[in-house]
Short mmCIF file of C-alpha atoms in Angstrom, two decimals:
data_model
loop_
_atom_site.label_atom_id
_atom_site.label_comp_id
_atom_site.label_asym_id
_atom_site.label_seq_id
_atom_site.Cartn_x
_atom_site.Cartn_y
_atom_site.Cartn_z
CA UNK A 157 8.34 -14.27 -3.76
CA UNK A 158 8.68 -12.09 -6.70
CA UNK A 159 7.38 -12.47 -10.48
CA UNK A 160 8.25 -10.08 -13.55
CA UNK A 161 7.31 -12.25 -16.58
CA UNK A 162 9.01 -11.63 -20.12
CA UNK A 163 7.70 -7.80 -20.50
CA UNK A 164 6.84 -6.97 -16.65
CA UNK A 165 3.53 -6.97 -14.96
CA UNK A 166 1.40 -3.93 -16.23
CA UNK A 167 -1.48 -3.49 -13.71
CA UNK A 168 -2.67 -5.06 -10.50
CA UNK A 169 -3.19 -8.92 -10.15
CA UNK A 170 -6.57 -10.52 -9.56
CA UNK A 171 -6.86 -13.73 -7.06
CA UNK A 172 -9.16 -16.10 -6.33
CA UNK A 173 -7.15 -17.08 -3.00
CA UNK A 174 -5.45 -20.13 -5.09
CA UNK A 175 -3.95 -18.46 -7.87
CA UNK A 176 -2.89 -14.88 -8.84
CA UNK A 177 -3.78 -13.57 -12.26
CA UNK A 178 -1.81 -11.02 -13.78
CA UNK A 179 -1.29 -9.25 -17.20
CA UNK A 180 2.15 -8.11 -18.67
CA UNK A 181 3.22 -5.81 -20.90
CA UNK A 182 4.26 -7.86 -23.62
CA UNK A 183 0.43 -8.99 -23.76
CA UNK A 184 0.61 -12.13 -21.82
CA UNK A 185 -1.96 -13.44 -19.07
CA UNK A 186 -0.19 -15.36 -16.21
CA UNK A 187 -1.51 -17.67 -13.67
CA UNK A 188 0.53 -18.10 -10.96
CA UNK A 189 0.45 -20.34 -7.67
CA UNK A 190 -0.40 -18.06 -5.09
CA UNK A 191 1.73 -19.60 -2.51
CA UNK A 192 4.89 -20.14 -4.55
CA UNK A 193 4.60 -17.47 -7.44
CA UNK A 194 4.99 -20.42 -9.98
CA UNK A 195 3.78 -20.12 -13.61
CA UNK A 196 0.62 -22.48 -13.93
CA UNK A 197 -0.44 -21.28 -17.45
CA UNK A 198 0.01 -18.48 -19.82
CA UNK A 199 -2.32 -16.99 -22.36
CA UNK A 200 -1.02 -14.55 -25.11
CA UNK A 201 -3.30 -11.47 -26.25
CA UNK A 202 -1.87 -9.32 -29.19
CA UNK A 203 -1.09 -6.06 -26.95
CA UNK A 204 -0.03 -4.70 -23.65
CA UNK A 205 -2.36 -5.58 -20.51
CA UNK A 206 -2.58 -2.02 -18.91
CA UNK A 207 -5.63 -2.73 -16.56
CA UNK A 208 -6.28 -5.17 -13.85
CA UNK A 209 -8.12 -8.62 -14.53
CA UNK A 210 -11.13 -9.60 -12.73
CA UNK A 211 -11.80 -13.04 -11.55
CA UNK A 212 -15.56 -14.18 -10.85
CA UNK A 213 -16.93 -17.85 -10.73
CA UNK A 214 -14.59 -20.15 -12.83
CA UNK A 215 -13.68 -17.33 -15.18
CA UNK A 216 -10.90 -14.64 -15.57
CA UNK A 217 -11.74 -11.38 -17.35
CA UNK A 218 -8.58 -9.74 -19.13
CA UNK A 219 -8.78 -6.47 -21.29
CA UNK A 220 -5.82 -5.44 -23.43
CA UNK A 221 -6.12 -2.78 -26.29
CA UNK A 222 -9.01 -3.20 -28.30
CA UNK A 223 -10.29 -6.61 -26.62
CA UNK A 224 -11.75 -8.02 -23.57
CA UNK A 225 -10.92 -11.76 -22.98
CA UNK A 226 -13.12 -14.49 -20.68
CA UNK A 227 -10.87 -17.31 -19.70
CA UNK A 228 -11.00 -20.49 -18.03
CA UNK A 229 -9.28 -19.80 -14.81
CA UNK A 230 -7.98 -23.34 -14.27
CA UNK A 231 -6.63 -23.89 -17.91
CA UNK A 232 -6.55 -20.28 -19.70
CA UNK A 233 -8.58 -21.57 -22.39
CA UNK A 234 -10.61 -18.71 -23.86
CA UNK A 235 -14.30 -18.71 -23.63
CA UNK A 236 -15.37 -15.64 -25.43
CA UNK A 237 -13.81 -12.07 -26.38
CA UNK A 238 -15.62 -8.80 -26.93
CA UNK A 239 -14.47 -6.02 -29.13
CA UNK A 240 -14.24 -2.80 -26.87
CA UNK A 241 -10.85 -0.77 -25.50
CA UNK A 242 -10.98 -1.41 -21.90
CA UNK A 243 -9.69 1.53 -19.91
CA UNK A 244 -10.29 0.65 -16.36
CA UNK A 245 -10.46 -2.78 -14.72
CA UNK A 246 -14.24 -4.47 -15.22
CA UNK A 247 -16.63 -5.37 -12.61
CA UNK A 248 -18.60 -8.29 -12.36
CA UNK A 249 -21.98 -8.45 -10.60
CA UNK A 250 -24.60 -10.95 -10.91
CA UNK A 251 -25.04 -12.35 -14.40
CA UNK A 252 -23.21 -8.99 -16.18
CA UNK A 253 -19.79 -7.51 -16.33
CA UNK A 254 -19.49 -3.63 -16.75
CA UNK A 255 -16.64 -2.52 -18.91
CA UNK A 256 -15.27 1.00 -18.89
CA UNK A 257 -14.16 2.00 -22.05
CA UNK A 258 -11.82 4.46 -23.58
CA UNK A 259 -14.18 5.60 -26.12
CA UNK A 260 -16.35 6.81 -23.22
CA UNK A 261 -18.78 4.20 -23.05
CA UNK A 262 -20.11 1.85 -19.86
CA UNK A 263 -20.86 -1.61 -21.71
CA UNK A 264 -22.79 -4.09 -19.73
CA UNK A 265 -22.05 -7.59 -21.21
CA UNK A 266 -23.51 -10.99 -20.25
CA UNK A 267 -20.80 -12.72 -18.42
CA UNK A 268 -21.93 -16.31 -19.93
CA UNK A 269 -22.02 -15.56 -23.54
CA UNK A 270 -20.22 -12.21 -23.96
CA UNK A 271 -23.12 -10.75 -25.49
CA UNK A 272 -23.76 -6.78 -25.20
CA UNK A 273 -26.91 -5.99 -22.81
CA UNK A 274 -26.75 -2.30 -22.96
CA UNK A 275 -24.10 0.64 -23.39
CA UNK A 276 -24.17 4.21 -21.65
CA UNK A 277 -22.21 6.91 -23.27
CA UNK A 278 -20.34 9.80 -21.60
CA UNK A 279 -18.18 12.82 -22.66
CA UNK A 280 -14.88 11.19 -22.01
CA UNK A 281 -13.03 8.22 -21.57
CA UNK A 282 -13.92 6.29 -18.26
CA UNK A 283 -10.90 6.45 -16.08
CA UNK A 284 -12.42 4.54 -13.02
CA UNK A 285 -13.66 1.04 -12.63
CA UNK A 286 -17.38 0.99 -12.27
CA UNK A 287 -19.01 -0.24 -8.71
CA UNK A 288 -22.23 -1.68 -8.39
CA UNK A 289 -24.67 -1.32 -5.26
CA UNK A 290 -28.25 -2.84 -5.68
CA UNK A 291 -29.73 -1.80 -8.89
CA UNK A 292 -27.30 1.41 -9.58
CA UNK A 293 -23.69 1.08 -11.21
CA UNK A 294 -21.60 3.97 -10.64
CA UNK A 295 -18.50 5.13 -12.89
CA UNK A 296 -16.35 8.19 -13.24
CA UNK A 297 -15.30 9.89 -16.37
CA UNK A 298 -13.00 12.24 -17.68
CA UNK A 299 -15.67 14.44 -18.60
CA UNK A 300 -15.54 15.67 -15.02
CA UNK A 301 -18.96 13.60 -14.04
CA UNK A 302 -19.61 10.77 -11.57
CA UNK A 303 -22.80 8.49 -13.15
CA UNK A 304 -25.13 6.67 -11.35
CA UNK A 305 -26.81 4.26 -13.98
CA UNK A 306 -29.42 1.89 -13.71
CA UNK A 307 -28.28 -1.81 -13.99
CA UNK A 308 -31.23 -3.16 -15.77
CA UNK A 309 -31.82 -0.73 -18.79
CA UNK A 310 -28.67 1.38 -18.90
CA UNK A 311 -30.56 4.77 -18.22
CA UNK A 312 -29.35 7.52 -16.19
CA UNK A 313 -30.49 8.15 -12.69
CA UNK A 314 -28.43 10.93 -11.80
CA UNK A 315 -24.96 12.53 -11.94
CA UNK A 316 -22.52 14.89 -10.38
CA UNK A 317 -20.19 17.22 -11.97
CA UNK A 318 -16.79 17.73 -10.28
CA UNK A 319 -13.94 20.35 -11.26
CA UNK A 320 -11.68 18.08 -13.16
CA UNK A 321 -11.38 14.32 -14.27
CA UNK A 322 -12.99 11.49 -12.00
CA UNK A 323 -10.62 9.04 -12.20
CA UNK A 324 -11.06 7.48 -8.72
CA UNK A 325 -12.91 4.54 -8.34
CA UNK A 326 -15.97 5.01 -5.62
CA UNK A 327 -16.56 3.44 -2.60
CA UNK A 328 -19.87 2.77 -0.96
CA UNK A 329 -20.70 2.48 2.78
CA UNK A 330 -24.39 2.71 3.49
CA UNK A 331 -26.09 5.52 1.70
CA UNK A 332 -22.76 7.36 1.07
CA UNK A 333 -20.86 7.27 -2.10
CA UNK A 334 -17.16 8.53 -1.75
CA UNK A 335 -14.85 9.22 -4.64
CA UNK A 336 -11.96 11.53 -5.71
CA UNK A 337 -11.55 13.85 -8.31
CA UNK A 338 -8.60 15.67 -10.26
CA UNK A 339 -9.94 18.98 -8.74
CA UNK A 340 -7.91 17.80 -5.43
CA UNK A 341 -11.24 16.85 -3.78
CA UNK A 342 -12.46 14.03 -1.91
CA UNK A 343 -16.35 13.72 -2.03
CA UNK A 344 -19.15 12.25 -0.05
CA UNK A 345 -22.53 12.14 -2.24
CA UNK A 346 -25.81 10.49 -1.19
CA UNK A 347 -26.12 7.25 -3.41
CA UNK A 348 -29.84 7.65 -4.28
CA UNK A 349 -29.86 11.40 -5.19
CA UNK A 350 -26.42 12.36 -5.90
CA UNK A 351 -26.77 15.25 -3.59
CA UNK A 352 -23.53 16.30 -1.75
CA UNK A 353 -23.00 15.66 1.95
CA UNK A 354 -19.36 16.87 2.27
CA UNK A 355 -16.17 17.48 0.42
CA UNK A 356 -12.41 17.85 1.53
CA UNK A 357 -9.50 19.63 0.03
CA UNK A 358 -6.41 17.76 -0.55
CA UNK A 359 -3.08 19.41 -1.96
CA UNK A 360 -3.28 17.75 -5.61
CA UNK A 361 -5.09 15.30 -7.61
CA UNK A 362 -6.93 12.39 -6.37
CA UNK A 363 -6.48 9.47 -8.49
CA UNK A 364 -6.78 7.04 -5.53
CA UNK A 365 -9.92 5.22 -4.61
CA UNK A 366 -11.22 5.79 -0.95
CA UNK A 367 -11.63 3.12 1.50
CA UNK A 368 -13.80 2.70 4.34
CA UNK A 369 -12.49 1.64 7.64
CA UNK A 370 -15.12 1.85 10.39
CA UNK A 371 -15.75 5.75 10.80
CA UNK A 372 -13.02 6.54 8.51
CA UNK A 373 -12.56 6.92 4.79
CA UNK A 374 -9.29 6.48 4.02
CA UNK A 375 -7.54 8.14 0.61
CA UNK A 376 -4.37 9.09 -0.80
CA UNK A 377 -3.45 12.27 -2.80
CA UNK A 378 -0.86 13.09 -5.86
CA UNK A 379 0.20 15.59 -2.76
CA UNK A 380 2.07 12.40 -1.39
CA UNK A 381 -0.34 12.35 1.44
CA UNK A 382 -2.65 9.67 2.81
CA UNK A 383 -5.84 11.30 4.70
CA UNK A 384 -8.14 9.52 7.03
CA UNK A 385 -11.51 11.43 7.05
CA UNK A 386 -14.50 11.06 9.08
CA UNK A 387 -17.49 9.17 7.43
CA UNK A 388 -19.97 11.48 8.67
CA UNK A 389 -18.44 15.12 8.51
CA UNK A 390 -15.34 14.58 6.22
CA UNK A 391 -13.14 16.06 9.05
CA UNK A 392 -9.39 15.22 8.86
CA UNK A 393 -8.72 12.54 11.62
CA UNK A 394 -4.91 12.19 10.74
CA UNK A 395 -2.73 12.52 7.94
CA UNK A 396 0.86 10.74 6.66
CA UNK A 397 2.80 12.22 4.29
CA UNK A 398 5.41 9.80 1.95
CA UNK A 399 6.67 12.79 -0.01
CA UNK A 400 5.87 10.92 -3.42
CA UNK A 401 2.25 10.74 -4.97
CA UNK A 402 -0.04 8.22 -3.91
CA UNK A 403 -2.35 6.68 -6.87
CA UNK A 404 -3.28 3.49 -5.20
CA UNK A 405 -6.11 2.73 -2.98
CA UNK A 406 -5.47 1.62 0.57
CA UNK A 407 -6.20 -1.82 1.73
CA UNK A 408 -7.52 -2.39 5.35
CA UNK A 409 -7.04 -5.54 7.20
CA UNK A 410 -7.54 -6.02 11.05
CA UNK A 411 -7.22 -2.15 11.79
CA UNK A 412 -4.05 -1.86 9.67
CA UNK A 413 -3.78 0.08 6.64
CA UNK A 414 -1.67 -0.69 3.65
CA UNK A 415 -1.15 1.37 0.82
CA UNK A 416 1.87 2.15 -1.58
CA UNK A 417 3.44 5.09 -2.61
CA UNK A 418 5.39 6.67 -5.47
CA UNK A 419 8.38 6.39 -3.27
CA UNK A 420 8.34 2.59 -3.98
CA UNK A 421 7.59 1.75 -0.23
CA UNK A 422 4.44 -0.53 0.74
CA UNK A 423 3.30 0.98 4.19
CA UNK A 424 1.60 -0.65 6.87
CA UNK A 425 -0.08 1.97 9.39
CA UNK A 426 -2.29 1.94 11.97
CA UNK A 427 -6.02 2.94 10.89
CA UNK A 428 -7.09 5.01 13.94
CA UNK A 429 -3.59 7.03 14.25
CA UNK A 430 -1.73 6.87 11.12
CA UNK A 431 1.30 5.44 12.91
CA UNK A 432 3.89 3.50 10.96
CA UNK A 433 4.03 0.16 11.66
CA UNK A 434 6.48 -1.62 9.06
CA UNK A 435 7.28 -0.76 5.57
CA UNK A 436 8.66 -2.92 2.52
CA UNK A 437 10.81 -1.41 -0.29
CA UNK A 438 10.37 -2.63 -4.00
CA UNK A 439 12.62 -0.27 -5.47
CA UNK A 440 10.39 1.58 -7.70
CA UNK A 441 6.85 3.47 -7.45
CA UNK A 442 3.60 1.42 -6.63
CA UNK A 443 0.83 2.84 -8.48
CA UNK A 444 -1.09 -0.15 -9.16
CA UNK A 445 -3.76 -1.31 -6.69
CA UNK A 446 -2.90 -3.89 -3.91
CA UNK A 447 -4.60 -7.23 -3.88
CA UNK A 448 -4.82 -9.54 -1.10
CA UNK A 449 -5.17 -13.31 -0.40
CA UNK A 450 -5.22 -14.33 3.53
CA UNK A 451 -2.09 -12.65 5.15
CA UNK A 452 -0.37 -12.11 2.09
CA UNK A 453 -0.35 -8.98 0.05
CA UNK A 454 0.47 -8.67 -3.75
CA UNK A 455 1.87 -5.39 -5.03
CA UNK A 456 3.11 -4.26 -8.59
CA UNK A 457 5.74 -1.60 -8.92
CA UNK A 458 6.98 0.69 -11.70
CA UNK A 459 9.42 -1.89 -12.87
CA UNK A 460 7.03 -4.62 -13.62
CA UNK A 461 7.58 -6.57 -10.56
CA UNK A 462 4.76 -8.66 -8.95
CA UNK A 463 5.99 -9.12 -5.09
CA UNK A 464 3.94 -11.39 -2.60
CA UNK A 465 4.63 -9.86 0.85
CA UNK A 466 3.44 -11.31 4.40
CA UNK A 467 1.08 -8.91 5.87
CA UNK A 468 0.88 -7.98 9.77
CA UNK A 469 -1.62 -10.23 11.59
CA UNK A 470 -3.03 -7.42 13.24
CA UNK A 471 -2.34 -3.67 14.69
CA UNK A 472 -0.74 -4.74 17.91
CA UNK A 473 -0.74 -2.41 20.81
CA UNK A 474 2.43 -0.45 22.03
CA UNK A 475 4.03 -2.04 25.09
CA UNK A 476 6.75 -0.48 27.00
CA UNK A 477 10.14 -1.82 29.14
CA UNK A 478 9.71 -0.14 32.37
CA UNK A 479 12.93 2.19 33.27
CA UNK A 480 14.11 -0.30 35.62
CA UNK A 481 14.66 -2.59 32.70
CA UNK A 482 17.14 -0.39 31.24
CA UNK A 483 20.54 1.50 32.40
CA UNK A 484 20.08 4.92 31.60
CA UNK A 485 22.79 7.85 32.21
CA UNK A 486 22.03 10.35 33.14
CA UNK A 487 18.37 9.01 34.76
CA UNK A 488 15.85 11.26 33.31
CA UNK A 489 12.93 12.40 35.82
CA UNK A 490 10.53 11.37 33.68
CA UNK A 491 11.64 7.69 34.02
CA UNK A 492 12.25 6.71 30.31
CA UNK A 493 10.91 3.75 28.79
CA UNK A 494 11.62 2.04 25.41
CA UNK A 495 8.15 1.79 23.79
CA UNK A 496 8.17 -1.08 20.97
CA UNK A 497 5.82 -2.88 18.60
CA UNK A 498 5.55 -6.60 19.60
CA UNK A 499 6.57 -8.51 17.17
CA UNK A 500 8.13 -5.92 15.01
CA UNK A 501 11.63 -5.63 16.70
CA UNK A 502 14.47 -8.03 16.80
CA UNK A 503 18.07 -8.16 17.30
CA UNK A 504 20.66 -10.84 16.66
CA UNK A 505 24.57 -11.40 16.85
CA UNK A 506 27.29 -12.91 14.81
CA UNK A 507 25.97 -11.11 11.59
CA UNK A 508 22.63 -12.12 11.56
CA UNK A 509 19.63 -9.92 10.88
CA UNK A 510 18.48 -7.10 13.03
CA UNK A 511 15.15 -4.99 13.00
CA UNK A 512 14.52 -1.85 14.93
CA UNK A 513 11.01 -0.33 15.46
CA UNK A 514 10.54 1.84 18.65
CA UNK A 515 11.64 4.85 20.63
CA UNK A 516 12.40 6.07 23.93
CA UNK A 517 9.40 7.57 25.59
CA UNK A 518 8.76 9.34 28.99
CA UNK A 519 6.01 8.31 31.38
CA UNK A 520 3.80 10.60 29.31
CA UNK A 521 4.57 8.72 26.26
CA UNK A 522 6.65 11.58 24.64
CA UNK A 523 9.76 10.24 22.86
CA UNK A 524 12.88 11.52 23.85
CA UNK A 525 15.48 13.49 21.63
CA UNK A 526 19.51 13.15 22.17
CA UNK A 527 19.73 9.23 23.33
CA UNK A 528 22.15 6.49 22.19
CA UNK A 529 21.24 3.01 22.02
CA UNK A 530 23.78 -0.35 22.60
CA UNK A 531 22.21 -3.15 21.70
CA UNK A 532 24.09 -6.17 23.26
CA UNK A 533 23.77 -9.90 22.29
CA UNK A 534 26.31 -12.03 23.56
CA UNK A 535 29.61 -10.63 22.85
CA UNK A 536 28.34 -8.63 19.72
CA UNK A 537 26.93 -4.85 19.86
CA UNK A 538 24.30 -3.69 17.33
CA UNK A 539 24.91 -0.04 16.61
CA UNK A 540 22.76 2.51 15.15
CA UNK A 541 23.51 6.04 14.05
CA UNK A 542 21.04 8.40 12.06
CA UNK A 543 24.12 9.47 9.73
CA UNK A 544 27.65 9.31 8.75
CA UNK A 545 29.98 6.43 7.60
CA UNK A 546 29.53 4.35 10.94
CA UNK A 547 27.77 1.11 10.33
CA UNK A 548 27.66 -2.08 12.42
CA UNK A 549 29.38 -5.14 11.24
CA UNK A 550 29.95 -8.57 12.82
CA UNK A 551 33.82 -7.71 13.89
CA UNK A 552 32.51 -4.11 15.53
CA UNK A 553 33.46 -3.44 18.97
CA UNK A 554 30.81 -2.89 21.49
CA UNK A 555 29.87 0.77 21.67
CA UNK A 556 27.23 3.46 21.94
CA UNK A 557 25.77 6.05 19.18
CA UNK A 558 23.65 9.04 19.87
CA UNK A 559 20.67 9.95 17.94
CA UNK A 560 20.27 13.75 17.50
CA UNK A 561 17.88 16.03 15.37
CA UNK A 562 19.45 17.96 12.77
CA UNK A 563 17.95 21.11 13.92
CA UNK A 564 17.76 21.33 17.69
CA UNK A 565 15.21 24.04 17.38
CA UNK A 566 12.97 21.63 16.08
CA UNK A 567 11.02 19.35 18.54
CA UNK A 568 10.81 16.50 15.93
CA UNK A 569 12.75 14.65 13.80
CA UNK A 570 12.65 11.15 11.68
CA UNK A 571 15.28 8.86 10.81
CA UNK A 572 15.36 5.72 8.57
CA UNK A 573 17.10 2.46 9.68
CA UNK A 574 17.70 -0.06 6.86
CA UNK A 575 19.29 -3.51 7.50
CA UNK A 576 21.18 -5.18 4.62
CA UNK A 577 24.05 -6.47 3.16
CA UNK A 578 27.31 -4.39 2.41
CA UNK A 579 30.61 -5.88 0.98
CA UNK A 580 29.62 -9.01 2.43
CA UNK A 581 29.45 -8.65 5.85
CA UNK A 582 25.95 -7.47 7.41
CA UNK A 583 25.44 -3.89 8.07
CA UNK A 584 23.33 -1.48 9.47
CA UNK A 585 22.90 2.06 8.58
CA UNK A 586 20.37 5.01 8.08
CA UNK A 587 19.87 6.59 4.43
CA UNK A 588 22.22 4.11 2.84
CA UNK A 589 24.46 5.72 0.76
CA UNK A 590 26.46 3.23 -0.85
CA UNK A 591 25.65 1.73 -4.36
CA UNK A 592 26.67 -1.85 -3.02
CA UNK A 593 24.26 -1.87 -0.19
CA UNK A 594 21.96 -4.49 -0.66
CA UNK A 595 18.70 -3.93 1.74
CA UNK A 596 17.51 -7.40 3.46
CA UNK A 597 14.51 -5.85 5.47
CA UNK A 598 12.45 -3.06 4.73
CA UNK A 599 13.20 0.39 6.41
CA UNK A 600 11.60 1.60 9.39
CA UNK A 601 10.91 5.18 10.49
CA UNK A 602 11.98 6.13 13.77
CA UNK A 603 10.73 9.38 15.27
CA UNK A 604 12.80 11.50 17.84
CA UNK A 605 11.25 14.26 19.29
CA UNK A 606 11.08 16.35 23.25
CA UNK A 607 14.27 17.74 23.58
CA UNK A 608 16.52 16.19 26.06
CA UNK A 609 19.84 14.15 26.45
CA UNK A 610 20.20 10.69 27.83
CA UNK A 611 22.15 7.29 27.18
CA UNK A 612 20.18 4.31 27.11
CA UNK A 613 21.57 0.73 27.12
CA UNK A 614 19.34 -2.20 26.42
CA UNK A 615 19.91 -5.93 26.12
CA UNK A 616 18.35 -7.50 23.12
CA UNK A 617 17.30 -11.19 22.04
CA UNK A 618 17.98 -13.10 19.07
CA UNK A 619 14.90 -13.92 17.34
CA UNK A 620 15.80 -14.36 13.49
CA UNK A 621 18.71 -15.14 11.44
CA UNK A 622 19.80 -14.48 7.96
CA UNK A 623 22.21 -16.74 6.18
CA UNK A 624 24.17 -16.58 2.91
CA UNK A 625 22.32 -12.94 2.34
CA UNK A 626 18.73 -14.48 2.35
CA UNK A 627 16.03 -12.75 3.87
CA UNK A 628 13.82 -14.83 6.13
#
């Protein structure tokens, strides 16, 4: 489902599993049914809500310009309010809420009474959310420091200076704290002393918060790249470039990494290799944090739209259709296979939806350049072509279309496949250029490498259908 409200959603939502709590640009807090997106209650503040709410126990905490509100999560009734200009999402730990302020103060507030316990002053606005581990709260500031503060009395334990703003919310694994800075580095520090363990240079500012997944630290940069770094050494394991800035943090579920990009897409990639499993197009940049409840992801884009998107159940293994299952002309010496991700490739006839996710590979698993694909389903053929005006429609005759690289001197190339509605009949095309083209499915990235020429004919089975332009 999708929800926007009157003024558009201004920040990432929070969830307790049953409800979604989201703040809007017109100052409203919305409680939505997580399953349906239906509005349950609203609460009006007096200014835009630009930081994510936090839900803890039976209370939702929401910051707007000048005021922090504590609301009953079932009814939206206010319990208390505290005058502070919250600059990032607050954090609740135990009986305290830690609110980062535009004035450079981190304020500890009693969650029951709304009374201030202590405040700590930095030299600049607090651009990151606090993180609590044990008896220490960690927070970054625009004064270039990452601070470690005692939760009991608000006294500084240590601070670490970077080369620019620290807008990245820290992540902690064991005795190591990971965060990024606008000096383009990702840092790993000892949580007790603040001593540096390693640093990694990206190509631009690091607003995103790192995410730890087993032995990897996964973090995006404003250079448009998602990096996977080894926890112990900071050595790069893999990277994936989206071409647009990445400001939101990655979310890892069952070895699948989900993250948003400035290109407007929500990506699902494998944690260990960065291979794209899936992507969902929202139509505008994704800079807000992702939120998860069960198998559903909640994402906010630059148009103020809140989307509920079903996540992949797990990271599936690749499987091959043996060469005997396809008709290849000419036959490659390597005996090509069709490599696919189970549950992620579908085809249908009679105008039903189609989804492609796979590649032609040889025995060594290397994808093959210069192949054509004929997809048959009964009397219909589903044709794919990387460019040009050709697109499949229910009336199209059976045929074959070759996938080739733009530059034959290169040994790799990428194509985007989008399924959608075009002038009423269903259409398939790469890189849709028509304004009337309405996507019905997320785009899929298809890689073609390893020069060669072949023709592959494969029979596909109908798994899903699409009626009246509604995406299943």
